[in-house]
Tab-separated table of C-alpha atoms and ligand atoms in Angstrom:
chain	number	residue	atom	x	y	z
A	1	UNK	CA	160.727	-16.059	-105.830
A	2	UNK	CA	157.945	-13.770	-106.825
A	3	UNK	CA	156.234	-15.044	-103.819
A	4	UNK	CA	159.202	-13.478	-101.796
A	5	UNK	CA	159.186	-10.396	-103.641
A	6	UNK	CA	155.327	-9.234	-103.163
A	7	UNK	CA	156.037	-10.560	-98.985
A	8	UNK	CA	158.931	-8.169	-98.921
A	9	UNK	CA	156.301	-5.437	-100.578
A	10	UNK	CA	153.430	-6.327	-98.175
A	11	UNK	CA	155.877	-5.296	-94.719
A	12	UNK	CA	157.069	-2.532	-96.655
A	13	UNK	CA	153.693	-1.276	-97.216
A	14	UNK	CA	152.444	-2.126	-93.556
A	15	UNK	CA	155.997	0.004	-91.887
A	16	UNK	CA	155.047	2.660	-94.122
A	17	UNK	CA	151.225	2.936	-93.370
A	18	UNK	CA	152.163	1.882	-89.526
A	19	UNK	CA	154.849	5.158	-90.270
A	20	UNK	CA	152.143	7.377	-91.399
A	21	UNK	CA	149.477	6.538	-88.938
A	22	UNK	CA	152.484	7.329	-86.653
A	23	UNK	CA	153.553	10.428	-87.521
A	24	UNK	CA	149.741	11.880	-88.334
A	25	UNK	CA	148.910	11.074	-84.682
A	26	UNK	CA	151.873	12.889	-83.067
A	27	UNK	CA	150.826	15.844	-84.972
A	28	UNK	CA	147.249	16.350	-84.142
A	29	UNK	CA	147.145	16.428	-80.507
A	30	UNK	CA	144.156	18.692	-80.446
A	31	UNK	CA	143.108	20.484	-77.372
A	32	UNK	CA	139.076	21.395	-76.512
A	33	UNK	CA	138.953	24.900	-77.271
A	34	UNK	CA	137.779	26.025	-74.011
A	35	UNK	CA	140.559	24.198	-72.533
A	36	UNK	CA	142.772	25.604	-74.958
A	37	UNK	CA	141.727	29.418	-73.433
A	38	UNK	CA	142.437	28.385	-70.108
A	39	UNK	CA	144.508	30.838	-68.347
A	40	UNK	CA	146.996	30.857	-65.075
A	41	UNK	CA	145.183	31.793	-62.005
A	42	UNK	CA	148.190	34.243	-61.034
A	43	UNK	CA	150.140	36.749	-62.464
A	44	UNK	CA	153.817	34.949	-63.222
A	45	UNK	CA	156.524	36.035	-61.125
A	46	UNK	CA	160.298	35.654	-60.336
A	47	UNK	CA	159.143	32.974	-57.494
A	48	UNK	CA	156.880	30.890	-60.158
A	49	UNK	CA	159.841	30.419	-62.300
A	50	UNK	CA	162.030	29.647	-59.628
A	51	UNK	CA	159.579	27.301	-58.045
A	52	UNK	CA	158.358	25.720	-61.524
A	53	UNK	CA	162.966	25.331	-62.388
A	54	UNK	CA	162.817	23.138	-59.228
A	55	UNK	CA	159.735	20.771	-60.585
A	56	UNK	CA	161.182	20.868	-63.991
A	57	UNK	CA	164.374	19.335	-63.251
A	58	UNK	CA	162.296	16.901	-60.662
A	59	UNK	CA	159.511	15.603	-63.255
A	60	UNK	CA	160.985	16.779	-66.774
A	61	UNK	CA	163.949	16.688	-67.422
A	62	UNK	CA	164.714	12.948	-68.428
A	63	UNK	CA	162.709	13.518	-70.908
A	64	UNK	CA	162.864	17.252	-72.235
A	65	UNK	CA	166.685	18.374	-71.339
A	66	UNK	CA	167.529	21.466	-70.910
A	67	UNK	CA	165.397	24.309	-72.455
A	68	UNK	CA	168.043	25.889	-75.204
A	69	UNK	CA	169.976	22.828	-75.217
A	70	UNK	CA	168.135	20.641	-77.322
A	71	UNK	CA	168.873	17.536	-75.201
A	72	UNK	CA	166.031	16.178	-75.020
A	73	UNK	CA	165.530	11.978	-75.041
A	74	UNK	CA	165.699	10.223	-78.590
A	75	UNK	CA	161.749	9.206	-78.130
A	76	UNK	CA	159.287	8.464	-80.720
A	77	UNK	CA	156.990	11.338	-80.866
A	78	UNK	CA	160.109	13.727	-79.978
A	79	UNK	CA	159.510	15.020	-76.394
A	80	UNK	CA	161.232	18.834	-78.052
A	81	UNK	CA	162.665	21.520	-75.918
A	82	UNK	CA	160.708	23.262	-73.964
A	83	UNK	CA	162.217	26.611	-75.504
A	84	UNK	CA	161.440	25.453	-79.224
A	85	UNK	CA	158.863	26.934	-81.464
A	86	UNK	CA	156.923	24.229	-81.075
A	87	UNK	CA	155.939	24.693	-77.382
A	88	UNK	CA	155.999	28.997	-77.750
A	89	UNK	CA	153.510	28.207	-79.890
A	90	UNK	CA	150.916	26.548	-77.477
A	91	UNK	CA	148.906	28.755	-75.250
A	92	UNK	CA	148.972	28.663	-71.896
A	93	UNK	CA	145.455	26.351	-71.979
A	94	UNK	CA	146.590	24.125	-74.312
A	95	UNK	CA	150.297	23.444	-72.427
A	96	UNK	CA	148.172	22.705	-69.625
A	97	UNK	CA	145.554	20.551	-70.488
A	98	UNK	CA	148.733	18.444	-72.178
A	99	UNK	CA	150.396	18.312	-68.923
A	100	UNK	CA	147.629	17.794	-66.844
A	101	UNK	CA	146.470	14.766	-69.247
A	102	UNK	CA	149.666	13.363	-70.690
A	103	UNK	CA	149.291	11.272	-74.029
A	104	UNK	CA	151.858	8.300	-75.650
A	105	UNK	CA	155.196	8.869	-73.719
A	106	UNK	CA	154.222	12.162	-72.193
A	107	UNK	CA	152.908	10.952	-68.644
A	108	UNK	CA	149.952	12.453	-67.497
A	109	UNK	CA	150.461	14.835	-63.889
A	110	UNK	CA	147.232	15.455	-63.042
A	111	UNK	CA	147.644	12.994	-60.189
A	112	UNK	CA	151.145	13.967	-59.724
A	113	UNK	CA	151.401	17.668	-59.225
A	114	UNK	CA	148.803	20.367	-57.871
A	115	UNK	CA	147.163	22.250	-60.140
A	116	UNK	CA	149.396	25.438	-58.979
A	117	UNK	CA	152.642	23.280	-59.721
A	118	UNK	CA	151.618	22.976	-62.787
A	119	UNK	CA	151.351	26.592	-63.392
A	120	UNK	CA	154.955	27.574	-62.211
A	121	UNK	CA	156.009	25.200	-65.068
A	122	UNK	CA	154.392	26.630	-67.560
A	123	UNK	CA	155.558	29.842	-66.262
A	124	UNK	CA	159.179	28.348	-66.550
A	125	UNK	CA	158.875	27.388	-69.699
A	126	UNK	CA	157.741	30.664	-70.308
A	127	UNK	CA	160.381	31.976	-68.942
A	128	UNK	CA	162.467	31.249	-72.553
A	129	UNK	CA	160.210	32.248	-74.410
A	130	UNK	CA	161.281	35.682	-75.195
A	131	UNK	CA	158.202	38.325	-76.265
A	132	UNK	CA	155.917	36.039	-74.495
A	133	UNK	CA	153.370	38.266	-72.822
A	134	UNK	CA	150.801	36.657	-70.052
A	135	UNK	CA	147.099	36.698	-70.877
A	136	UNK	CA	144.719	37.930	-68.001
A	137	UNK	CA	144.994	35.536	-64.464
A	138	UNK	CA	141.463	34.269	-64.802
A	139	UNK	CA	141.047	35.685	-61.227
A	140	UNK	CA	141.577	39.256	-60.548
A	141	UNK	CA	141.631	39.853	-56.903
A	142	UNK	CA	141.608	43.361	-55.219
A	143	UNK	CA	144.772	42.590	-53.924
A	144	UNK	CA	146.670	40.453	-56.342
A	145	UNK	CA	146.415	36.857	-56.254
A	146	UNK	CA	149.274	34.465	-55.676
A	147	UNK	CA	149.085	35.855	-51.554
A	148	UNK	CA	147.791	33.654	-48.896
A	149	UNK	CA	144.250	34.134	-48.247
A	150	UNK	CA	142.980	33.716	-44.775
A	151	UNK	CA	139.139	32.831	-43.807
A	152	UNK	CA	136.723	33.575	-41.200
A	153	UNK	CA	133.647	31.395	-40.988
A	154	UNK	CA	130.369	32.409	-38.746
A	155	UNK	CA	126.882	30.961	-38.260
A	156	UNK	CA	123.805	33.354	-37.691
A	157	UNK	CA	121.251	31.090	-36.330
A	158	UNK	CA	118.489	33.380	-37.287
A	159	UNK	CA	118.842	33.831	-40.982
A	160	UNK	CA	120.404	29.959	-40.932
A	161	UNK	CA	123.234	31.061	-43.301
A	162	UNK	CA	126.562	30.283	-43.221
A	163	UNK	CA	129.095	33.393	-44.082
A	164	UNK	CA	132.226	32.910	-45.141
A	165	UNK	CA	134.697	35.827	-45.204
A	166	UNK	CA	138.507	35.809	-47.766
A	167	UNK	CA	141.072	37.986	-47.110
A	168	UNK	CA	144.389	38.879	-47.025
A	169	UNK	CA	146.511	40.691	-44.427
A	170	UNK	CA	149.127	43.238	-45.617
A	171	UNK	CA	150.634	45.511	-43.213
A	172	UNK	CA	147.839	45.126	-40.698
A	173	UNK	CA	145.013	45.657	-43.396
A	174	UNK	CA	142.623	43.363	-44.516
A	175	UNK	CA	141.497	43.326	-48.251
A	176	UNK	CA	138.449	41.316	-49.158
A	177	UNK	CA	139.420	38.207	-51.673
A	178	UNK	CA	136.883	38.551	-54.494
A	179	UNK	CA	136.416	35.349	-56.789
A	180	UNK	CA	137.864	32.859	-54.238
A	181	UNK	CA	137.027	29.366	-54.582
A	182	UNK	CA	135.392	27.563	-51.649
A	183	UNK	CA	134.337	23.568	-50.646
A	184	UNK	CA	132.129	22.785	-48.401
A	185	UNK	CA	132.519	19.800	-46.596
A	186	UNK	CA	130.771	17.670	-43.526
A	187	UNK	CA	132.901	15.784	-41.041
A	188	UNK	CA	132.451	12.031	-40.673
A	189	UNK	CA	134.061	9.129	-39.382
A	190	UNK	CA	136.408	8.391	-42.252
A	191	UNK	CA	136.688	11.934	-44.601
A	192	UNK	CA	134.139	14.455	-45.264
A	193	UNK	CA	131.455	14.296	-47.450
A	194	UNK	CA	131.677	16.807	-50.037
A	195	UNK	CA	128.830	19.543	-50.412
A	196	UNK	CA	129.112	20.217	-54.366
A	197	UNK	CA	130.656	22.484	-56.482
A	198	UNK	CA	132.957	25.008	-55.138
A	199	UNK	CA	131.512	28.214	-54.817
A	200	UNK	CA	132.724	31.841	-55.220
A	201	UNK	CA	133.231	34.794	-52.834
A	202	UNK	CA	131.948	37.916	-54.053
A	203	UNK	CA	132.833	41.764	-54.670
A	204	UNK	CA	133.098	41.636	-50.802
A	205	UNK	CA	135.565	38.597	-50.829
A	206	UNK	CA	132.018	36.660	-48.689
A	207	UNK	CA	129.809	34.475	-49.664
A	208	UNK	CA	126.448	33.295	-47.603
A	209	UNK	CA	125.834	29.858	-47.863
A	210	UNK	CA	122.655	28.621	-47.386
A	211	UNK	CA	122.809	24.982	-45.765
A	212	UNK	CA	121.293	22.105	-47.825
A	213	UNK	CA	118.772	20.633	-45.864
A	214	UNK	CA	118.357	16.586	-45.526
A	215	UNK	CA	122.200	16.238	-44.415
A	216	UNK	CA	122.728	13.646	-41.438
A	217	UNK	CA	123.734	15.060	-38.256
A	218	UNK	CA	124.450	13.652	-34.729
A	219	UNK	CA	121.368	12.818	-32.267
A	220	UNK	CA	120.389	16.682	-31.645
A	221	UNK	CA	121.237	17.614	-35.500
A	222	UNK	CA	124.812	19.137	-34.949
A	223	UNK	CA	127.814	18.496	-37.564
A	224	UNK	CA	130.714	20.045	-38.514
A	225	UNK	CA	131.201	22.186	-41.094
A	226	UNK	CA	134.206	22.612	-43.332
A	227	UNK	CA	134.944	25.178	-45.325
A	228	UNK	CA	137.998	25.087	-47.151
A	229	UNK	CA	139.638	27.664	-49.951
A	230	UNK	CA	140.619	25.527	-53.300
A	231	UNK	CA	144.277	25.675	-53.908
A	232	UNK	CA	143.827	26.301	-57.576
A	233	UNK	CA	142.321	29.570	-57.078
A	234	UNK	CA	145.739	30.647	-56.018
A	235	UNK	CA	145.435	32.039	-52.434
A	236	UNK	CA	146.366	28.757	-50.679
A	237	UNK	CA	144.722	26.162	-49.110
A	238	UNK	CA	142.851	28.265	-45.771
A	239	UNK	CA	140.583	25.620	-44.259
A	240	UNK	CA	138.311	25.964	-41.260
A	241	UNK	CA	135.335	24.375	-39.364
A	242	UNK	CA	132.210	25.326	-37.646
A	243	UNK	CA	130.021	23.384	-35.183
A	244	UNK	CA	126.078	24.186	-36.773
A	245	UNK	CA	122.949	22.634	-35.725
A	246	UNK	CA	121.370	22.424	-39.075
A	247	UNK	CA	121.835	18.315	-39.840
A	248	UNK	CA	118.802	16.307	-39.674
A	249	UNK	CA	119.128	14.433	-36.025
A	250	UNK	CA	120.361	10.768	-36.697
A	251	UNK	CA	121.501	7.894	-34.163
A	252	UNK	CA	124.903	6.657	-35.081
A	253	UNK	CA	125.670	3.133	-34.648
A	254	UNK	CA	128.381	3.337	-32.538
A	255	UNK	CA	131.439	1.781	-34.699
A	256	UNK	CA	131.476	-1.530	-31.699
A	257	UNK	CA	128.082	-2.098	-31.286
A	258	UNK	CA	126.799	-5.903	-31.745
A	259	UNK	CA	125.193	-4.500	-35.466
A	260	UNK	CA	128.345	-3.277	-36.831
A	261	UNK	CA	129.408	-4.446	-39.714
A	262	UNK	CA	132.816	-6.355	-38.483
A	263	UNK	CA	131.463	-7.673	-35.041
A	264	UNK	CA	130.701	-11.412	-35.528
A	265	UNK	CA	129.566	-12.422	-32.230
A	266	UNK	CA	125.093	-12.336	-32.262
A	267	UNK	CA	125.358	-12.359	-35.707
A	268	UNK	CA	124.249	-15.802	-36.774
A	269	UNK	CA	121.000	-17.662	-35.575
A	270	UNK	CA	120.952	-20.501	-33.247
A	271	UNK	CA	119.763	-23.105	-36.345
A	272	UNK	CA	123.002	-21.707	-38.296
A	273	UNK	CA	125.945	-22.350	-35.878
A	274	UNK	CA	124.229	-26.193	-34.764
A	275	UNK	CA	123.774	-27.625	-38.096
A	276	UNK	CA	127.192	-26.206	-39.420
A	277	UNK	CA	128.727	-27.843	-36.098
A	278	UNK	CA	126.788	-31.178	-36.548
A	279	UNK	CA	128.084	-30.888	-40.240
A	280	UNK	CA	131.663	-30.465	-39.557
A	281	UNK	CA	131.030	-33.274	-36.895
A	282	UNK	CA	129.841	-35.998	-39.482
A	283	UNK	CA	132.440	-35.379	-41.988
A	284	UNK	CA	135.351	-35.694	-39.208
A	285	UNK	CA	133.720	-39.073	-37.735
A	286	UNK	CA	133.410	-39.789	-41.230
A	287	UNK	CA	137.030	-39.324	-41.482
A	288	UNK	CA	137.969	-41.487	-38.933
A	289	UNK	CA	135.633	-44.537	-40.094
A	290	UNK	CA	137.658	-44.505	-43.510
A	291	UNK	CA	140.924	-44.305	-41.821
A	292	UNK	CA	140.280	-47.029	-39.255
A	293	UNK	CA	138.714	-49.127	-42.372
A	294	UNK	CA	142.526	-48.799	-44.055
A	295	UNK	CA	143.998	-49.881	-41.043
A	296	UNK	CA	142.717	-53.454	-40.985
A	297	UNK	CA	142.762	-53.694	-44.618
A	298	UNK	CA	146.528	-53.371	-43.686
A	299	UNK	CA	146.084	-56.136	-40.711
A	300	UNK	CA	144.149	-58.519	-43.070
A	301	UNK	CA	147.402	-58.146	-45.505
A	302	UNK	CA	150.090	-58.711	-43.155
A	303	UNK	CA	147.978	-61.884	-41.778
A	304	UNK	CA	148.246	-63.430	-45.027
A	305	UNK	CA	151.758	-62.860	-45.519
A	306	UNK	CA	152.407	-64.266	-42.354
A	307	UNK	CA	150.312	-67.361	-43.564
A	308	UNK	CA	151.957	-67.735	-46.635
A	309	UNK	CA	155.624	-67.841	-45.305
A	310	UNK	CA	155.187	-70.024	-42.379
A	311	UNK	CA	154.187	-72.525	-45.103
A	312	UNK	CA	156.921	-74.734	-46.037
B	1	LIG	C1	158.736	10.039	-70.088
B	1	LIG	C2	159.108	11.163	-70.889
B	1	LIG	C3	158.473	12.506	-70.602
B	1	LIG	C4	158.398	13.201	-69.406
B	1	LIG	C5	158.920	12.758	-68.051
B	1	LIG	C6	157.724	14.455	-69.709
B	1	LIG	N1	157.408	14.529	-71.024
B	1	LIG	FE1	156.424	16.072	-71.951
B	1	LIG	N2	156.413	14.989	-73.680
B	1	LIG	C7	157.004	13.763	-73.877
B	1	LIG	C8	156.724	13.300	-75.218
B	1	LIG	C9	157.201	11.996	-75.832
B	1	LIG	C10	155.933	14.317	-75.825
B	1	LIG	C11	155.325	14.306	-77.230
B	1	LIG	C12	153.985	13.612	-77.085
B	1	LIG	C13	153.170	13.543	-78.348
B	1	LIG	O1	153.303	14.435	-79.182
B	1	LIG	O2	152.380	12.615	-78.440
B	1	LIG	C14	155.759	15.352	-74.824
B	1	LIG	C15	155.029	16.517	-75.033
B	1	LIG	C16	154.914	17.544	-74.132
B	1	LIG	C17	154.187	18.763	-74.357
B	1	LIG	C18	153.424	19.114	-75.634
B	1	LIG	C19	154.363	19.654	-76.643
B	1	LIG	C20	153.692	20.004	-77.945
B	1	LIG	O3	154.414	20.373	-78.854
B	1	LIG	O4	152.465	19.919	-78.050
B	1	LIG	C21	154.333	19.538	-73.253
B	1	LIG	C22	153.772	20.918	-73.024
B	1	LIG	C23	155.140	18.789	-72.324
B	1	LIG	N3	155.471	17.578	-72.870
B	1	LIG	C24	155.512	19.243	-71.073
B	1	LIG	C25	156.091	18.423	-70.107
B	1	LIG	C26	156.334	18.850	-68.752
B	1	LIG	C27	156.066	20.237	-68.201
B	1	LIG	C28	156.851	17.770	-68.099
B	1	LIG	C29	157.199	17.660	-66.628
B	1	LIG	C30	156.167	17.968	-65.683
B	1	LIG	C31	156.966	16.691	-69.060
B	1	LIG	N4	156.501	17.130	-70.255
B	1	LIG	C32	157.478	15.438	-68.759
B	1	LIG	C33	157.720	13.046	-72.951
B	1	LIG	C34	157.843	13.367	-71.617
């Protein structure tokens, strides 16, 4: 009986502890501060909200509700309303590190939605939070960011440099793009080989970008550039390429040639394909010898049978 008692007082102890542990962890999901200072690469706008409403309902809902409503799923950390206190609270870094990277029950959308997609919800959430005022877009454009940016890309064979131009077009004028982020990229067979870091257009919305050298070109040293505007600046996705002669002059293997890596044929050495034929050879004659030995065993057996029975 007292045996019973201190078993009963063990689990007891462990649910509580387990409870504890629990509860502790949903509480201190801590953000890196610089993450936590993160801000929205565009000003938040009637469209954001509308656009972020859409995703909400798409990738949210089951588990939040409605904001206001209080709806939300009976999970263990409580998912909350997005209106609550308890998401006001968060800054704008903070609610998007914890979307981008998920934890527990809350999935992680990093994979899931852009990096812009995940700004217009935030900026629908925001949207019930009432007194919430936007901290600085981390870019500030000359024209506003949020627009399209189109891209102009040029090689000047003297100098070697590749200049990239960002602008916008309103009303037949062209404003330079300042702050833009751009890849660099080199065609090949299957994707592009990426050129680093993305790098940012100045005052001018341009940047010159010198070529690294040592990169693989075809047999006279051409390749294709690619230059392409990082959607999570905010000013779309512009991509375009450029035909320079600044690669280091390689000979491709072309994809069918006998050295490829799938082509099978003049691949293995004379000495190779005889002795594995003369070794698949023995093993089927091999084969045969023990199956013809079985047979007269069965013969011999019969024969005695026979002998047996015509004996009176
Ligand atoms: C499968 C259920 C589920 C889905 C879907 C989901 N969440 Fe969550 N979310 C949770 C849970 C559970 C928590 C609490 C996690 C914790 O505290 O460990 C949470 C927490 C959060 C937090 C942090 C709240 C805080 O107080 O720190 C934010 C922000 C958030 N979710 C936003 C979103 C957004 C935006 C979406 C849609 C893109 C989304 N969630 C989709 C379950 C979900």
């Amino acid at each position: 009986m007292k045996r019973l008692i201190s078993l009963t007082r063990l689990i007891l102890l462990i649910s509580l502890f387990h409870h504890i542990t629990i509860s502790l962890f949903a509480e201190d999901w801590i953000v890196p501060p610089d993450k936590a200072e993160k801000t929205a690469p565009f000003v938040f706008s009637k469209e954001s909200v509308e656009k972020g409403a859409e995703l909400f309902v798409k990738n949210c809902q089951s588990c939040h509700g409605d904001p206001t409503r209080g709806n939300f799923a009976k999970l263990d950390p409580t998912p909350e309303d997005p209106a609550s206190e308890k998401f006001k609270e968060l800054t704008d870094g903070e609610m998007f590190y914890k979307i981008t990277n998920g934890r527990g029950t809350m999935p992680q959308f990093k994979m899931i939605l852009s990096e812009d997609d995940r700004w217009d919800l935030i900026s629908y959430i925001r949207s019930f939070h009432s007194g919430y005022i936007q901290p600085e877009p981390e870019l500030t454009s000359m024209t506003g960011a949020g627009e399209r940016a189109s891209m102009t890309i040029l090689f000047d064979s003297l100098s070697k440099m590749v200049t990239i131009s960002v602008y916008t077009v309103k009303n037949d004028m062209k404003s330079p793009v300042k702050g833009a982020e751009v890849l660099f990229f080199v065609k090949r067979y299957f994707g592009n080989l990426s050129l680093g870091d993305a790098v940012r257009t100045n005052e001018e919305g341009i940047i010159s970008y010198p070529f690294p050298d040592g990169i693989a070109g075809d047999s006279t040293g051409q390749l294709t550039l690619i230059a392409q505007l990082n959607e999570s600046s905010g000013y779309g996705n512009a991509k375009k390429a450029i035909l320079v002669p600044l690669g280091v002059p390689t000979e491709w293997i072309s994809l069918t040639a006998p050295r490829a890596m799938w082509n099978i044929n003049f691949k293995a050495p004379v000495w190779l394909i005889l002795s594995y034929s003369l070794t698949v050879l023995g093993v089927l004659l091999a084969l045969v010898y023990i199956m013809l030995q079985i047979r007269k065993i069965f013969y011999l057996g019969s024969a005695v049978d026979d002998a047996k029975s015509d004996k009176p």
